[in-house]
């Protein structure tokens, strides 16, 4: 079922969903199941699976020259999605990136998903790799998420990259895209960022999932601005419980989001990360209850492979 259909079927009730990371190469899928199992009691209609693009490493050869090698640390997104749908009977939503994909690679990825009966994807530009200052698109790849959405919509119409195929099978993907309540780090302003979001919607995206935030007023203001700009699709809030003191500096640096002073103050009082986790859970419960009261379509949690804190939040909310 499409994400938009799940939301319509809920008739105003806020749904529960979460996002997982593929395991590191060399690990098996049991670690995924161990993270999902405790959360199934809350009946998630869908589970997102991230995609992690390649990294470049340089190995020194015997002659002293450096050899560039591509490493994929977390492969397996498609296989995990297939396993989730088979084992749990819920929709799996793979993320698909511009970075690291040519348009033909993207097409083949989507063909595999279509064969597996996967109807939903989240279309993202992706971040720059560590060796880049700014994002560089793949040769013959999509430059922006909007371009990726347009390619998926073309496949939904039976139009493929291979020019030999005059009219192919119509796929039927429902596409989600990212939204940034505190603006994307590369956007000059929030208003301009919302203009870019509107372009993705006009290209065919049917719902938005937001970057994490810790102050609900940022989400509410973002939704209001989106509605004023003519964006009418569901806007799903993305939440991440704080778990360590170090995240007070890591999250603002890496994700460019603000921490509320009240949350900072409570975390700084903590003697250890066990106390921080409890603060994060209590803050997450408070955030979630306020969002449910406001009638959000889904509460979407970024699990990062750990489900205990999300389980405690969900028990108090759902």
mmCIF file of N, CA and C in Angstrom, residues 104-238:
data_model
loop_
_atom_site.group_PDB
_atom_site.id
_atom_site.type_symbol
_atom_site.label_atom_id
_atom_site.label_comp_id
_atom_site.label_asym_id
_atom_site.label_seq_id
_atom_site.Cartn_x
_atom_site.Cartn_y
_atom_site.Cartn_z
ATOM 1 N N UNK A 104 20.893 5.409 -15.307
ATOM 2 C CA UNK A 104 20.667 3.999 -15.621
ATOM 3 C C UNK A 104 20.723 3.147 -14.358
ATOM 4 N N UNK A 105 21.671 3.456 -13.458
ATOM 5 C CA UNK A 105 21.719 2.759 -12.173
ATOM 6 C C UNK A 105 20.405 2.941 -11.424
ATOM 7 N N UNK A 106 19.910 4.168 -11.418
ATOM 8 C CA UNK A 106 18.644 4.471 -10.749
ATOM 9 C C UNK A 106 17.510 3.647 -11.351
ATOM 10 N N UNK A 107 17.475 3.604 -12.664
ATOM 11 C CA UNK A 107 16.432 2.843 -13.348
ATOM 12 C C UNK A 107 16.482 1.370 -12.962
ATOM 13 N N UNK A 108 17.668 0.787 -12.937
ATOM 14 C CA UNK A 108 17.801 -0.626 -12.576
ATOM 15 C C UNK A 108 17.412 -0.879 -11.121
ATOM 16 N N UNK A 109 17.768 0.051 -10.244
ATOM 17 C CA UNK A 109 17.379 -0.026 -8.836
ATOM 18 C C UNK A 109 15.858 -0.046 -8.712
ATOM 19 N N UNK A 110 15.201 0.853 -9.445
ATOM 20 C CA UNK A 110 13.743 0.944 -9.402
ATOM 21 C C UNK A 110 13.077 -0.285 -10.010
ATOM 22 N N UNK A 111 13.673 -0.839 -11.048
ATOM 23 C CA UNK A 111 13.132 -2.070 -11.655
ATOM 24 C C UNK A 111 13.144 -3.203 -10.634
ATOM 25 N N UNK A 112 14.258 -3.339 -9.892
ATOM 26 C CA UNK A 112 14.327 -4.366 -8.847
ATOM 27 C C UNK A 112 13.236 -4.167 -7.805
ATOM 28 N N UNK A 113 13.038 -2.915 -7.384
ATOM 29 C CA UNK A 113 12.007 -2.627 -6.391
ATOM 30 C C UNK A 113 10.622 -2.969 -6.925
ATOM 31 N N UNK A 114 10.381 -2.628 -8.174
ATOM 32 C CA UNK A 114 9.085 -2.916 -8.791
ATOM 33 C C UNK A 114 8.837 -4.421 -8.849
ATOM 34 N N UNK A 115 9.860 -5.191 -9.211
ATOM 35 C CA UNK A 115 9.721 -6.651 -9.258
ATOM 36 C C UNK A 115 9.377 -7.220 -7.878
ATOM 37 N N UNK A 116 9.866 -6.569 -6.831
ATOM 38 C CA UNK A 116 9.639 -7.046 -5.462
ATOM 39 C C UNK A 116 8.307 -6.570 -4.881
ATOM 40 N N UNK A 117 7.575 -5.767 -5.640
ATOM 41 C CA UNK A 117 6.300 -5.263 -5.152
ATOM 42 C C UNK A 117 6.439 -4.124 -4.176
ATOM 43 N N UNK A 118 7.581 -3.442 -4.197
ATOM 44 C CA UNK A 118 7.803 -2.285 -3.326
ATOM 45 C C UNK A 118 7.272 -1.050 -4.033
ATOM 46 N N UNK A 119 6.316 -0.367 -3.415
ATOM 47 C CA UNK A 119 5.595 0.724 -4.068
ATOM 48 C C UNK A 119 6.023 2.115 -3.621
ATOM 49 N N UNK A 120 6.844 2.192 -2.575
ATOM 50 C CA UNK A 120 7.204 3.489 -2.011
ATOM 51 C C UNK A 120 8.715 3.688 -2.002
ATOM 52 N N UNK A 121 9.149 4.901 -2.281
ATOM 53 C CA UNK A 121 10.562 5.258 -2.171
ATOM 54 C C UNK A 121 10.671 6.676 -1.623
ATOM 55 N N UNK A 122 11.786 6.966 -0.983
ATOM 56 C CA UNK A 122 12.117 8.337 -0.597
ATOM 57 C C UNK A 122 13.260 8.787 -1.496
ATOM 58 N N UNK A 123 13.045 9.860 -2.238
ATOM 59 C CA UNK A 123 14.020 10.360 -3.210
ATOM 60 C C UNK A 123 14.833 11.494 -2.586
ATOM 61 N N UNK A 124 16.148 11.304 -2.532
ATOM 62 C CA UNK A 124 17.042 12.251 -1.880
ATOM 63 C C UNK A 124 18.217 12.595 -2.784
ATOM 64 N N UNK A 125 18.705 13.795 -2.675
ATOM 65 C CA UNK A 125 19.939 14.111 -3.393
ATOM 66 C C UNK A 125 21.100 13.354 -2.782
ATOM 67 N N UNK A 126 21.176 13.346 -1.452
ATOM 68 C CA UNK A 126 22.309 12.736 -0.758
ATOM 69 C C UNK A 126 23.366 13.775 -0.447
ATOM 70 N N UNK A 127 24.235 13.434 0.489
ATOM 71 C CA UNK A 127 25.277 14.361 0.922
ATOM 72 C C UNK A 127 26.539 14.195 0.084
ATOM 73 N N UNK A 128 27.411 15.169 0.177
ATOM 74 C CA UNK A 128 28.736 15.050 -0.429
ATOM 75 C C UNK A 128 29.517 13.963 0.298
ATOM 76 N N UNK A 129 30.372 13.252 -0.431
ATOM 77 C CA UNK A 129 31.243 12.283 0.219
ATOM 78 C C UNK A 129 32.377 13.035 0.922
ATOM 79 N N UNK A 130 33.110 12.348 1.776
ATOM 80 C CA UNK A 130 34.101 13.004 2.631
ATOM 81 C C UNK A 130 35.184 13.735 1.838
ATOM 82 N N UNK A 131 35.475 13.262 0.637
ATOM 83 C CA UNK A 131 36.539 13.880 -0.158
ATOM 84 C C UNK A 131 36.046 15.105 -0.937
ATOM 85 N N UNK A 132 34.740 15.435 -0.820
ATOM 86 C CA UNK A 132 34.167 16.571 -1.539
ATOM 87 C C UNK A 132 33.790 17.692 -0.563
ATOM 88 N N UNK A 133 33.997 18.924 -0.967
ATOM 89 C CA UNK A 133 33.496 20.054 -0.173
ATOM 90 C C UNK A 133 32.007 20.227 -0.406
ATOM 91 N N UNK A 134 31.603 20.126 -1.668
ATOM 92 C CA UNK A 134 30.199 20.230 -2.047
ATOM 93 C C UNK A 134 29.785 18.991 -2.825
ATOM 94 N N UNK A 135 28.496 18.713 -2.800
ATOM 95 C CA UNK A 135 27.967 17.548 -3.513
ATOM 96 C C UNK A 135 28.287 17.633 -5.005
ATOM 97 N N UNK A 136 28.781 16.527 -5.540
ATOM 98 C CA UNK A 136 29.053 16.421 -6.976
ATOM 99 C C UNK A 136 28.215 15.288 -7.545
ATOM 100 N N UNK A 137 27.325 15.563 -8.505
ATOM 101 C CA UNK A 137 26.501 14.486 -9.054
ATOM 102 C C UNK A 137 27.327 13.484 -9.844
ATOM 103 N N UNK A 138 26.816 12.288 -9.940
ATOM 104 C CA UNK A 138 27.451 11.242 -10.742
ATOM 105 C C UNK A 138 27.386 11.636 -12.224
ATOM 106 N N UNK A 139 28.432 11.338 -12.999
ATOM 107 C CA UNK A 139 28.315 11.551 -14.448
ATOM 108 C C UNK A 139 27.083 10.822 -14.986
ATOM 109 N N UNK A 140 26.286 11.505 -15.774
ATOM 110 C CA UNK A 140 25.033 10.961 -16.304
ATOM 111 C C UNK A 140 24.053 10.601 -15.193
ATOM 112 N N UNK A 141 24.180 11.300 -14.067
ATOM 113 C CA UNK A 141 23.261 11.069 -12.955
ATOM 114 C C UNK A 141 22.364 12.265 -12.728
ATOM 115 N N UNK A 142 21.466 12.148 -11.778
ATOM 116 C CA UNK A 142 20.578 13.252 -11.425
ATOM 117 C C UNK A 142 21.299 14.219 -10.503
ATOM 118 N N UNK A 143 21.118 15.504 -10.754
ATOM 119 C CA UNK A 143 21.825 16.535 -9.985
ATOM 120 C C UNK A 143 21.086 16.885 -8.705
ATOM 121 N N UNK A 144 19.759 16.938 -8.766
ATOM 122 C CA UNK A 144 18.941 17.327 -7.623
ATOM 123 C C UNK A 144 17.862 16.277 -7.365
ATOM 124 N N UNK A 145 17.310 16.302 -6.135
ATOM 125 C CA UNK A 145 16.223 15.378 -5.806
ATOM 126 C C UNK A 145 15.040 15.571 -6.741
ATOM 127 N N UNK A 146 14.797 16.815 -7.144
ATOM 128 C CA UNK A 146 13.705 17.083 -8.091
ATOM 129 C C UNK A 146 13.897 16.289 -9.384
ATOM 130 N N UNK A 147 15.138 16.221 -9.871
ATOM 131 C CA UNK A 147 15.426 15.466 -11.094
ATOM 132 C C UNK A 147 15.167 13.972 -10.889
ATOM 133 N N UNK A 148 15.509 13.490 -9.707
ATOM 134 C CA UNK A 148 15.272 12.082 -9.381
ATOM 135 C C UNK A 148 13.775 11.783 -9.340
ATOM 136 N N UNK A 149 13.011 12.685 -8.727
ATOM 137 C CA UNK A 149 11.555 12.519 -8.693
ATOM 138 C C UNK A 149 11.003 12.484 -10.118
ATOM 139 N N UNK A 150 11.497 13.365 -10.969
ATOM 140 C CA UNK A 150 11.025 13.403 -12.365
ATOM 141 C C UNK A 150 11.328 12.093 -13.086
ATOM 142 N N UNK A 151 12.500 11.501 -12.836
ATOM 143 C CA UNK A 151 12.827 10.228 -13.471
ATOM 144 C C UNK A 151 11.868 9.128 -13.012
ATOM 145 N N UNK A 152 11.569 9.117 -11.719
ATOM 146 C CA UNK A 152 10.644 8.104 -11.200
ATOM 147 C C UNK A 152 9.255 8.289 -11.804
ATOM 148 N N UNK A 153 8.827 9.521 -11.929
ATOM 149 C CA UNK A 153 7.521 9.796 -12.533
ATOM 150 C C UNK A 153 7.481 9.361 -14.002
ATOM 151 N N UNK A 154 8.592 9.499 -14.704
ATOM 152 C CA UNK A 154 8.655 9.044 -16.089
ATOM 153 C C UNK A 154 8.494 7.529 -16.158
ATOM 154 N N UNK A 155 9.111 6.804 -15.219
ATOM 155 C CA UNK A 155 8.933 5.347 -15.187
ATOM 156 C C UNK A 155 7.491 4.982 -14.859
ATOM 157 N N UNK A 156 6.849 5.789 -14.020
ATOM 158 C CA UNK A 156 5.431 5.552 -13.731
ATOM 159 C C UNK A 156 4.563 5.708 -14.981
ATOM 160 N N UNK A 157 5.102 6.443 -15.962
ATOM 161 C CA UNK A 157 4.394 6.610 -17.242
ATOM 162 C C UNK A 157 4.882 5.622 -18.304
ATOM 163 N N UNK A 158 5.825 4.751 -17.920
ATOM 164 C CA UNK A 158 6.339 3.753 -18.872
ATOM 165 C C UNK A 158 7.487 4.250 -19.725
ATOM 166 N N UNK A 159 8.103 5.382 -19.327
ATOM 167 C CA UNK A 159 9.213 5.939 -20.097
ATOM 168 C C UNK A 159 10.544 5.594 -19.422
ATOM 169 N N UNK A 160 11.414 4.894 -20.163
ATOM 170 C CA UNK A 160 12.673 4.408 -19.626
ATOM 171 C C UNK A 160 13.857 5.110 -20.276
ATOM 172 N N UNK A 161 15.040 4.978 -19.641
ATOM 173 C CA UNK A 161 16.263 5.566 -20.182
ATOM 174 C C UNK A 161 16.675 4.908 -21.498
ATOM 175 N N UNK A 162 16.427 3.620 -21.608
ATOM 176 C CA UNK A 162 16.783 2.876 -22.818
ATOM 177 C C UNK A 162 15.870 3.303 -23.962
ATOM 178 N N UNK A 163 16.449 3.967 -24.948
ATOM 179 C CA UNK A 163 15.644 4.517 -26.039
ATOM 180 C C UNK A 163 15.035 3.438 -26.922
ATOM 181 N N UNK A 164 15.565 2.210 -26.826
ATOM 182 C CA UNK A 164 15.000 1.107 -27.609
ATOM 183 C C UNK A 164 13.590 0.777 -27.125
ATOM 184 N N UNK A 165 13.327 1.043 -25.833
ATOM 185 C CA UNK A 165 12.008 0.764 -25.260
ATOM 186 C C UNK A 165 11.099 1.951 -25.565
ATOM 187 N N UNK A 166 10.220 1.767 -26.526
ATOM 188 C CA UNK A 166 9.330 2.868 -26.907
ATOM 189 C C UNK A 166 8.258 3.112 -25.843
ATOM 190 N N UNK A 167 7.713 2.045 -25.307
ATOM 191 C CA UNK A 167 6.701 2.158 -24.234
ATOM 192 C C UNK A 167 6.837 0.946 -23.345
ATOM 193 N N UNK A 168 7.294 1.179 -22.109
ATOM 194 C CA UNK A 168 7.517 0.073 -21.185
ATOM 195 C C UNK A 168 6.427 -0.051 -20.146
ATOM 196 N N UNK A 169 6.645 -0.956 -19.217
ATOM 197 C CA UNK A 169 5.724 -1.183 -18.100
ATOM 198 C C UNK A 169 5.620 0.072 -17.236
ATOM 199 N N UNK A 170 4.404 0.459 -16.887
ATOM 200 C CA UNK A 170 4.186 1.599 -15.986
ATOM 201 C C UNK A 170 4.407 1.155 -14.546
ATOM 202 N N UNK A 171 5.459 1.671 -13.908
ATOM 203 C CA UNK A 171 5.621 1.420 -12.481
ATOM 204 C C UNK A 171 4.584 2.268 -11.732
ATOM 205 N N UNK A 172 4.512 2.092 -10.425
ATOM 206 C CA UNK A 172 3.483 2.808 -9.662
ATOM 207 C C UNK A 172 4.043 3.233 -8.311
ATOM 208 N N UNK A 173 5.146 3.969 -8.349
ATOM 209 C CA UNK A 173 5.816 4.369 -7.118
ATOM 210 C C UNK A 173 5.182 5.611 -6.508
ATOM 211 N N UNK A 174 5.047 5.571 -5.190
ATOM 212 C CA UNK A 174 4.680 6.744 -4.402
ATOM 213 C C UNK A 174 5.991 7.303 -3.846
ATOM 214 N N UNK A 175 6.248 8.570 -4.101
ATOM 215 C CA UNK A 175 7.556 9.149 -3.775
ATOM 216 C C UNK A 175 7.453 10.134 -2.621
ATOM 217 N N UNK A 176 8.300 9.929 -1.630
ATOM 218 C CA UNK A 176 8.456 10.892 -0.550
ATOM 219 C C UNK A 176 9.744 11.671 -0.738
ATOM 220 N N UNK A 177 9.808 12.868 -0.178
ATOM 221 C CA UNK A 177 11.006 13.691 -0.253
ATOM 222 C C UNK A 177 11.281 14.297 1.120
ATOM 223 N N UNK A 178 12.477 14.852 1.276
ATOM 224 C CA UNK A 178 12.879 15.433 2.555
ATOM 225 C C UNK A 178 12.493 16.900 2.642
ATOM 226 N N UNK A 179 12.124 17.319 3.851
ATOM 227 C CA UNK A 179 11.878 18.721 4.146
ATOM 228 C C UNK A 179 12.692 19.130 5.365
ATOM 229 N N UNK A 180 13.033 20.405 5.464
ATOM 230 C CA UNK A 180 13.949 20.872 6.505
ATOM 231 C C UNK A 180 13.322 22.035 7.273
ATOM 232 N N UNK A 181 12.718 21.760 8.433
ATOM 233 C CA UNK A 181 12.082 22.829 9.213
ATOM 234 C C UNK A 181 13.023 23.978 9.561
ATOM 235 N N UNK A 182 14.334 23.684 9.654
ATOM 236 C CA UNK A 182 15.303 24.733 9.950
ATOM 237 C C UNK A 182 16.187 25.015 8.738
ATOM 238 N N UNK A 183 15.708 24.678 7.569
ATOM 239 C CA UNK A 183 16.302 24.838 6.246
ATOM 240 C C UNK A 183 17.487 23.912 6.022
ATOM 241 N N UNK A 184 17.667 23.523 4.760
ATOM 242 C CA UNK A 184 18.821 22.730 4.368
ATOM 243 C C UNK A 184 20.078 23.572 4.542
ATOM 244 N N UNK A 185 21.160 22.927 4.956
ATOM 245 C CA UNK A 185 22.395 23.659 5.255
ATOM 246 C C UNK A 185 22.920 24.480 4.069
ATOM 247 N N UNK A 186 22.571 24.084 2.836
ATOM 248 C CA UNK A 186 23.073 24.791 1.659
ATOM 249 C C UNK A 186 22.105 25.861 1.150
ATOM 250 N N UNK A 187 20.922 25.929 1.734
ATOM 251 C CA UNK A 187 19.923 26.904 1.268
ATOM 252 C C UNK A 187 20.226 28.281 1.853
ATOM 253 N N UNK A 188 20.059 29.350 1.064
ATOM 254 C CA UNK A 188 20.330 30.694 1.579
ATOM 255 C C UNK A 188 19.299 31.177 2.587
ATOM 256 N N UNK A 189 18.084 30.617 2.528
ATOM 257 C CA UNK A 189 17.026 31.001 3.473
ATOM 258 C C UNK A 189 15.983 29.898 3.519
ATOM 259 N N UNK A 190 15.167 29.933 4.552
ATOM 260 C CA UNK A 190 14.093 28.946 4.667
ATOM 261 C C UNK A 190 13.090 29.104 3.535
ATOM 262 N N UNK A 191 12.760 30.336 3.182
ATOM 263 C CA UNK A 191 11.801 30.568 2.097
ATOM 264 C C UNK A 191 12.296 29.974 0.780
ATOM 265 N N UNK A 192 13.588 30.158 0.477
ATOM 266 C CA UNK A 192 14.143 29.590 -0.751
ATOM 267 C C UNK A 192 14.149 28.060 -0.687
ATOM 268 N N UNK A 193 14.405 27.533 0.495
ATOM 269 C CA UNK A 193 14.402 26.080 0.657
ATOM 270 C C UNK A 193 13.001 25.526 0.408
ATOM 271 N N UNK A 194 11.980 26.221 0.869
ATOM 272 C CA UNK A 194 10.599 25.794 0.648
ATOM 273 C C UNK A 194 10.250 25.888 -0.842
ATOM 274 N N UNK A 195 10.816 26.860 -1.531
ATOM 275 C CA UNK A 195 10.627 26.935 -2.995
ATOM 276 C C UNK A 195 11.172 25.678 -3.664
ATOM 277 N N UNK A 196 12.344 25.227 -3.204
ATOM 278 C CA UNK A 196 12.933 23.996 -3.769
ATOM 279 C C UNK A 196 12.061 22.782 -3.423
ATOM 280 N N UNK A 197 11.516 22.769 -2.200
ATOM 281 C CA UNK A 197 10.625 21.677 -1.805
ATOM 282 C C UNK A 197 9.383 21.655 -2.691
ATOM 283 N N UNK A 198 8.835 22.837 -2.964
ATOM 284 C CA UNK A 198 7.644 22.908 -3.816
ATOM 285 C C UNK A 198 7.938 22.360 -5.207
ATOM 286 N N UNK A 199 9.145 22.598 -5.712
ATOM 287 C CA UNK A 199 9.528 22.056 -7.019
ATOM 288 C C UNK A 199 9.508 20.527 -7.001
ATOM 289 N N UNK A 200 9.932 19.943 -5.899
ATOM 290 C CA UNK A 200 9.915 18.477 -5.786
ATOM 291 C C UNK A 200 8.475 17.948 -5.772
ATOM 292 N N UNK A 201 7.597 18.678 -5.095
ATOM 293 C CA UNK A 201 6.187 18.278 -5.062
ATOM 294 C C UNK A 201 5.573 18.408 -6.454
ATOM 295 N N UNK A 202 5.861 19.518 -7.115
ATOM 296 C CA UNK A 202 5.323 19.721 -8.464
ATOM 297 C C UNK A 202 5.861 18.697 -9.453
ATOM 298 N N UNK A 203 7.044 18.156 -9.165
ATOM 299 C CA UNK A 203 7.615 17.110 -10.025
ATOM 300 C C UNK A 203 6.911 15.771 -9.832
ATOM 301 N N UNK A 204 6.171 15.616 -8.698
ATOM 302 C CA UNK A 204 5.419 14.381 -8.498
ATOM 303 C C UNK A 204 5.505 13.762 -7.114
ATOM 304 N N UNK A 205 6.309 14.330 -6.208
ATOM 305 C CA UNK A 205 6.394 13.774 -4.853
ATOM 306 C C UNK A 205 5.055 13.932 -4.140
ATOM 307 N N UNK A 206 4.706 12.916 -3.325
ATOM 308 C CA UNK A 206 3.367 12.878 -2.724
ATOM 309 C C UNK A 206 3.357 13.080 -1.216
ATOM 310 N N UNK A 207 4.517 13.088 -0.592
ATOM 311 C CA UNK A 207 4.568 13.397 0.836
ATOM 312 C C UNK A 207 5.976 13.851 1.199
ATOM 313 N N UNK A 208 6.088 14.464 2.370
ATOM 314 C CA UNK A 208 7.352 15.010 2.864
ATOM 315 C C UNK A 208 7.649 14.386 4.221
ATOM 316 N N UNK A 209 8.908 14.021 4.445
ATOM 317 C CA UNK A 209 9.379 13.611 5.772
ATOM 318 C C UNK A 209 10.429 14.629 6.203
ATOM 319 N N UNK A 210 10.306 15.164 7.405
ATOM 320 C CA UNK A 210 11.218 16.229 7.800
ATOM 321 C C UNK A 210 12.509 15.707 8.415
ATOM 322 N N UNK A 211 13.513 16.546 8.331
ATOM 323 C CA UNK A 211 14.725 16.373 9.118
ATOM 324 C C UNK A 211 14.338 16.403 10.592
ATOM 325 N N UNK A 212 15.159 15.795 11.450
ATOM 326 C CA UNK A 212 14.881 15.822 12.882
ATOM 327 C C UNK A 212 14.836 17.263 13.394
ATOM 328 N N UNK A 213 14.076 17.469 14.443
ATOM 329 C CA UNK A 213 14.012 18.759 15.133
ATOM 330 C C UNK A 213 13.688 18.468 16.584
ATOM 331 N N UNK A 214 14.014 19.404 17.465
ATOM 332 C CA UNK A 214 13.791 19.202 18.893
ATOM 333 C C UNK A 214 12.851 20.247 19.488
ATOM 334 N N UNK A 215 12.446 21.181 18.654
ATOM 335 C CA UNK A 215 11.519 22.227 19.066
ATOM 336 C C UNK A 215 10.315 22.160 18.124
ATOM 337 N N UNK A 216 9.159 21.749 18.646
ATOM 338 C CA UNK A 216 7.983 21.556 17.803
ATOM 339 C C UNK A 216 7.538 22.832 17.098
ATOM 340 N N UNK A 217 7.830 23.982 17.688
ATOM 341 C CA UNK A 217 7.424 25.225 17.042
ATOM 342 C C UNK A 217 8.092 25.382 15.676
ATOM 343 N N UNK A 218 9.302 24.831 15.534
ATOM 344 C CA UNK A 218 9.996 24.877 14.235
ATOM 345 C C UNK A 218 9.196 24.094 13.185
ATOM 346 N N UNK A 219 8.677 22.931 13.581
ATOM 347 C CA UNK A 219 7.865 22.112 12.665
ATOM 348 C C UNK A 219 6.572 22.829 12.308
ATOM 349 N N UNK A 220 5.862 23.354 13.319
ATOM 350 C CA UNK A 220 4.575 24.005 13.052
ATOM 351 C C UNK A 220 4.745 25.220 12.135
ATOM 352 N N UNK A 221 5.801 25.996 12.376
ATOM 353 C CA UNK A 221 6.068 27.166 11.523
ATOM 354 C C UNK A 221 6.400 26.727 10.098
ATOM 355 N N UNK A 222 7.161 25.645 9.985
ATOM 356 C CA UNK A 222 7.528 25.109 8.669
ATOM 357 C C UNK A 222 6.282 24.660 7.906
ATOM 358 N N UNK A 223 5.404 23.935 8.577
ATOM 359 C CA UNK A 223 4.167 23.475 7.923
ATOM 360 C C UNK A 223 3.336 24.670 7.471
ATOM 361 N N UNK A 224 3.211 25.672 8.332
ATOM 362 C CA UNK A 224 2.436 26.867 7.964
ATOM 363 C C UNK A 224 3.023 27.529 6.714
ATOM 364 N N UNK A 225 4.343 27.661 6.667
ATOM 365 C CA UNK A 225 4.995 28.280 5.508
ATOM 366 C C UNK A 225 4.786 27.444 4.246
ATOM 367 N N UNK A 226 4.847 26.117 4.396
ATOM 368 C CA UNK A 226 4.615 25.232 3.255
ATOM 369 C C UNK A 226 3.195 25.398 2.726
ATOM 370 N N UNK A 227 2.238 25.442 3.633
ATOM 371 C CA UNK A 227 0.832 25.586 3.214
ATOM 372 C C UNK A 227 0.613 26.939 2.527
ATOM 373 N N UNK A 228 1.241 27.972 3.061
ATOM 374 C CA UNK A 228 1.127 29.302 2.446
ATOM 375 C C UNK A 228 1.711 29.321 1.038
ATOM 376 N N UNK A 229 2.723 28.468 0.801
ATOM 377 C CA UNK A 229 3.369 28.422 -0.517
ATOM 378 C C UNK A 229 2.602 27.546 -1.503
ATOM 379 N N UNK A 230 1.560 26.851 -1.029
ATOM 380 C CA UNK A 230 0.764 26.006 -1.910
ATOM 381 C C UNK A 230 1.080 24.527 -1.829
ATOM 382 N N UNK A 231 1.932 24.128 -0.889
ATOM 383 C CA UNK A 231 2.237 22.708 -0.693
ATOM 384 C C UNK A 231 1.121 22.097 0.154
ATOM 385 N N UNK A 232 0.430 21.101 -0.376
ATOM 386 C CA UNK A 232 -0.731 20.526 0.315
ATOM 387 C C UNK A 232 -0.520 19.073 0.748
ATOM 388 N N UNK A 233 0.592 18.437 0.368
ATOM 389 C CA UNK A 233 0.808 17.019 0.665
ATOM 390 C C UNK A 233 1.075 16.819 2.160
ATOM 391 N N UNK A 234 0.915 15.594 2.668
ATOM 392 C CA UNK A 234 1.234 15.336 4.080
ATOM 393 C C UNK A 234 2.689 15.666 4.397
ATOM 394 N N UNK A 235 2.904 16.268 5.556
ATOM 395 C CA UNK A 235 4.257 16.597 6.024
ATOM 396 C C UNK A 235 4.485 15.843 7.323
ATOM 397 N N UNK A 236 5.293 14.804 7.257
ATOM 398 C CA UNK A 236 5.522 13.879 8.369
ATOM 399 C C UNK A 236 6.710 14.365 9.201
ATOM 400 N N UNK A 237 6.515 14.589 10.511
ATOM 401 C CA UNK A 237 7.637 15.010 11.348
ATOM 402 C C UNK A 237 8.597 13.863 11.637
ATOM 403 N N UNK A 238 9.893 14.148 11.513
ATOM 404 C CA UNK A 238 10.930 13.166 11.842
ATOM 405 C C UNK A 238 11.537 13.486 13.200
#
